[in-house]
Short mmCIF file of C-alpha atoms in Angstrom, two decimals:
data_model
loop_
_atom_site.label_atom_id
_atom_site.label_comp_id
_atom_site.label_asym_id
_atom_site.label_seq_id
_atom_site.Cartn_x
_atom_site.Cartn_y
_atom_site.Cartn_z
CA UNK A 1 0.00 0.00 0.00
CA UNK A 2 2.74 2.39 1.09
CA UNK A 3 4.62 1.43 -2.12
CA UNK A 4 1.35 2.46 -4.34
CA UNK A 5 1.21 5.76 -2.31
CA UNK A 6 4.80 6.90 -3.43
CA UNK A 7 4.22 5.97 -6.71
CA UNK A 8 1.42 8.23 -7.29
CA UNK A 9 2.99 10.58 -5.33
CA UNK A 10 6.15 10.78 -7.84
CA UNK A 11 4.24 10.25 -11.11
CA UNK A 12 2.13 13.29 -9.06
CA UNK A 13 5.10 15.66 -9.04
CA UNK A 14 6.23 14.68 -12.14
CA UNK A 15 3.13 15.50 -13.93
CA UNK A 16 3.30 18.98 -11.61
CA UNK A 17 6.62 19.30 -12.93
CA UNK A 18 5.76 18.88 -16.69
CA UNK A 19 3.00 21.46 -16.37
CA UNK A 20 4.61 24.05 -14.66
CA UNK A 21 7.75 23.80 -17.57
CA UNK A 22 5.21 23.88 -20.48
CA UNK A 23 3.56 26.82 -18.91
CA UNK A 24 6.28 28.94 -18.20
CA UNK A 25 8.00 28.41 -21.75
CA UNK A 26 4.28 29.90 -23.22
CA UNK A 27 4.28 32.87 -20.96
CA UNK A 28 5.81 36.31 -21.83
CA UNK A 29 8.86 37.30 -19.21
CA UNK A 30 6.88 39.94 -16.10
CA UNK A 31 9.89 42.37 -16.79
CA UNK A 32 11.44 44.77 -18.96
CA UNK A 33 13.30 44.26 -21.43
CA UNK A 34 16.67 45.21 -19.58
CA UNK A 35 18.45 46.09 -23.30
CA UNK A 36 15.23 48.79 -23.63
CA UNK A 37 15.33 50.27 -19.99
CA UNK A 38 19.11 50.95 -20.47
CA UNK A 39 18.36 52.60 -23.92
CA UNK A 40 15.84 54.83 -22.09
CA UNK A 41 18.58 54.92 -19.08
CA UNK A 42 21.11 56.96 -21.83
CA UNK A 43 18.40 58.50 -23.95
CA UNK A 44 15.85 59.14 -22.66
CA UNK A 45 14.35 57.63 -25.76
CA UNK A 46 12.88 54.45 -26.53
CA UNK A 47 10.24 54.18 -29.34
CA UNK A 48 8.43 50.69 -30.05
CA UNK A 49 10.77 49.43 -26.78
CA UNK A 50 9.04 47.09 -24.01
CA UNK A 51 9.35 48.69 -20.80
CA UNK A 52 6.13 46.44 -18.98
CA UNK A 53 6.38 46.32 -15.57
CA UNK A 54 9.51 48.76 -15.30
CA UNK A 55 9.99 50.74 -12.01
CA UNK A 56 10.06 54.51 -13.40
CA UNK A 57 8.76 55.72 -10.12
CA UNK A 58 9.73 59.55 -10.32
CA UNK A 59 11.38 59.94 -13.44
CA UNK A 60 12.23 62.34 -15.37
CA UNK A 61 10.99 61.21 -19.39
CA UNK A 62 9.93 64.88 -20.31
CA UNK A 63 10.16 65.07 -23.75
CA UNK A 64 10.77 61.26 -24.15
CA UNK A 65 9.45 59.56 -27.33
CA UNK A 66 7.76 56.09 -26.09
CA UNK A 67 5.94 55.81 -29.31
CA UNK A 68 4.21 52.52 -29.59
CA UNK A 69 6.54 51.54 -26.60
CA UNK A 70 4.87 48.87 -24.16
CA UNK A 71 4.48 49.99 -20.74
CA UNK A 72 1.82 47.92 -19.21
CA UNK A 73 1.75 47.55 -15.60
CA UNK A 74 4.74 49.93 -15.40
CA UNK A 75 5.32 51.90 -12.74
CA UNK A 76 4.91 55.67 -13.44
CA UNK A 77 4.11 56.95 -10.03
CA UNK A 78 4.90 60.76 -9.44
CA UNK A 79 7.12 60.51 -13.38
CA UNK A 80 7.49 63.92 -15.35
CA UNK A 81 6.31 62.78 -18.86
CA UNK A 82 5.03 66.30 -19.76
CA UNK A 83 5.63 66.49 -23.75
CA UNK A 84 6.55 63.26 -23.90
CA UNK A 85 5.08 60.88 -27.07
CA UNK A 86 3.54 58.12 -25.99
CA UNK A 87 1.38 58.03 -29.70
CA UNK A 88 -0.04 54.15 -29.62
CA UNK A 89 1.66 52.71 -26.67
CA UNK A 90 0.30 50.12 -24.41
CA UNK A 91 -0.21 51.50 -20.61
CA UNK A 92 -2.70 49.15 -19.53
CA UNK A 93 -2.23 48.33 -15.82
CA UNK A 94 0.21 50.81 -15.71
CA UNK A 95 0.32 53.29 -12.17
CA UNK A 96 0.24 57.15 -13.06
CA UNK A 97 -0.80 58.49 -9.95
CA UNK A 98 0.31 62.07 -9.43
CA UNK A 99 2.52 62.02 -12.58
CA UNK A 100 2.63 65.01 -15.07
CA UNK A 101 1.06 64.53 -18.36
CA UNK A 102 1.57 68.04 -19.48
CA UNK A 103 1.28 68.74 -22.86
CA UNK A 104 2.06 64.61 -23.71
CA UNK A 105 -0.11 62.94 -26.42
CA UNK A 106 -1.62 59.74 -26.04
CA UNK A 107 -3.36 59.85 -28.93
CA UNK A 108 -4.41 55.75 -29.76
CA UNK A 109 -2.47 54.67 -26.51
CA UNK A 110 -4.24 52.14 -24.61
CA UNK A 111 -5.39 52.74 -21.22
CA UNK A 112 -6.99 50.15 -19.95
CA UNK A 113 -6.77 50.15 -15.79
CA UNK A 114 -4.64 52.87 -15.75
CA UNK A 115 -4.46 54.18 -12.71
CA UNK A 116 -4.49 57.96 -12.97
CA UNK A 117 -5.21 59.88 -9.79
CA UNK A 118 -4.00 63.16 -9.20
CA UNK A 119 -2.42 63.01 -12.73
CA UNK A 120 -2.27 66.38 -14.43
CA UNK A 121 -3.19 65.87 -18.05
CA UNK A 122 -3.35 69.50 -18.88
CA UNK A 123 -3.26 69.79 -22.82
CA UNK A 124 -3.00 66.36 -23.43
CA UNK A 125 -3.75 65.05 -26.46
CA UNK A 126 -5.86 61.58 -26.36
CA UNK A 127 -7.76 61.39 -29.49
CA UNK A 128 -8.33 57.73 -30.28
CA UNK A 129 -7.02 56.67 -26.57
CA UNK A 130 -8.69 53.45 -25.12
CA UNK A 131 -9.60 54.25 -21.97
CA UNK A 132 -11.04 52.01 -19.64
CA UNK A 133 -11.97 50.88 -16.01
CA UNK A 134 -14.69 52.61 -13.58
CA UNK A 135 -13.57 56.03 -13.09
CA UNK A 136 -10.32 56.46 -14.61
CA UNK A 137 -10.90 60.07 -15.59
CA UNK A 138 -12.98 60.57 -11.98
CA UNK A 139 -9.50 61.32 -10.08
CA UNK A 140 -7.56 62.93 -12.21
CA UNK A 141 -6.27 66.30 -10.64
CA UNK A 142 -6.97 67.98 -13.68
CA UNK A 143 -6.91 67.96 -17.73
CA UNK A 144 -7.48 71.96 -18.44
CA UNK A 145 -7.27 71.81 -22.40
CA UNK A 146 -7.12 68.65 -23.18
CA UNK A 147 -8.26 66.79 -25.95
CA UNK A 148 -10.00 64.02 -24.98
CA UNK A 149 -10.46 60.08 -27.36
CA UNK A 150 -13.28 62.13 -29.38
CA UNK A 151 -11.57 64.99 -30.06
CA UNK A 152 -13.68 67.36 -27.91
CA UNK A 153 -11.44 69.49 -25.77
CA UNK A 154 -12.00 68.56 -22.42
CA UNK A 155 -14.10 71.21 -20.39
CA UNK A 156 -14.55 71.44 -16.62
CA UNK A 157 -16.07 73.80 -14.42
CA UNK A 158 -11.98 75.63 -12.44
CA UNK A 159 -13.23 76.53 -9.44
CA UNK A 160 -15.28 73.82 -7.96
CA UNK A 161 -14.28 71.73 -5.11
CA UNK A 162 -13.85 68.13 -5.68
CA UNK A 163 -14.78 65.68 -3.15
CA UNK A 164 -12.15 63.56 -1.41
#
C-alpha cells in the first residue's frame, strides 16, 4: 500500500513538474526588457521598446518619445512625462498616480486600468485613446485643455471643489 502511495505521489510531481515547464516556456517574461530600460537609461528615448512592468517611479521622461513603446503595468508613479510621445503605446495596468502629463499625447495609446489619480493631463492630447476601467478620468487632478479620445477638448467647471 505504502509502495502504491509513493508511486502516485512521484508520477504526481512529475506531472506537476511537466505542467509548470510547459507553462512557463508559453508565458511572456513579467519584466522589462533590460536592453530597452538601459536605452531609455542613456536616452531618454525608446520608441516601439518594451518597458512592462519597469519601475520609473519619479522619473524624469519629459520630452521622451515612447511611441508605440509597451508599458503595461509599469510603474509611473509621481514621473514627469510632460511632452513626452507616448502616440499608440500600451499603458494598460500601468500606475500614473500624481505624474505630469503636461502637454504629452496619447493619442491611440491604450489605457486600460490605468491608474491615474491626481495626474495632471493638462493639454493632453488623447484622441483615439482606449480608456477604460470605472472612473479612470474621476480622479484625475486635472486635464485643463485637453483633448479628450473624441476629439472634444476637455471642459470642466476651475473653481469647484472636488470631493475627497
Amino acid at each position: 500500500m505504502i509502495r502504491q502511495e509513493l508511486l502516485f505521489l512521484s508520477t504526481m510531481i512529475a506531472n506537476v513538474a511537466a505542467m509548470l515547464l510547459l507553462l512557463s516556456m508559453g508565458l511572456p517574461a513579467l519584466a522589462a526588457n533590460p536592453a530597452d530600460l538601459e536605452q531609455l537609461r542613456r536616452t531618454g528615448h525608446c520608441p516601439n521598446c518594451d518597458l512592462s512592468y519597469a519601475q520609473l517611479r519619479g522619473r524624469n521622461l519629459q520630452g521622451a518619445d515612447l511611441r508605440g513603446a509597451n508599458l503595461s503595468a509599469a510603474n509611473l508613479r509621481g514621473a514627469n512625462l510632460s511632452r513626452a510621445n507616448l502616440t499608440g503605446a500600451t499603458l494598460n495596468n500601468a500606475d500614473l498616480t500624481g505624474a505630469n502629463l503636461t502637454n504629452i499625447n496619447l493619442t491611440a495609446a491604450k489605457l486600460l486600468i490605468t491608474r491615474l489619480d491626481r495626474a495632471v493631463l493638462t493639454g493632453a492630447q488623447m484622441v483615439n485613446a482606449a480608456l477604460g476601467g470605472r472612473d479612470r478620468l474621476a480622479r484625475v487632478r486635472t486635464f485643463r485643455d485637453a483633448t479628450l479620445p473624441n476629439g472634444e477638448k476637455a471642459f470642466f467647471p476651475l473653481d469647484v471643489p472636488r470631493r475627497r
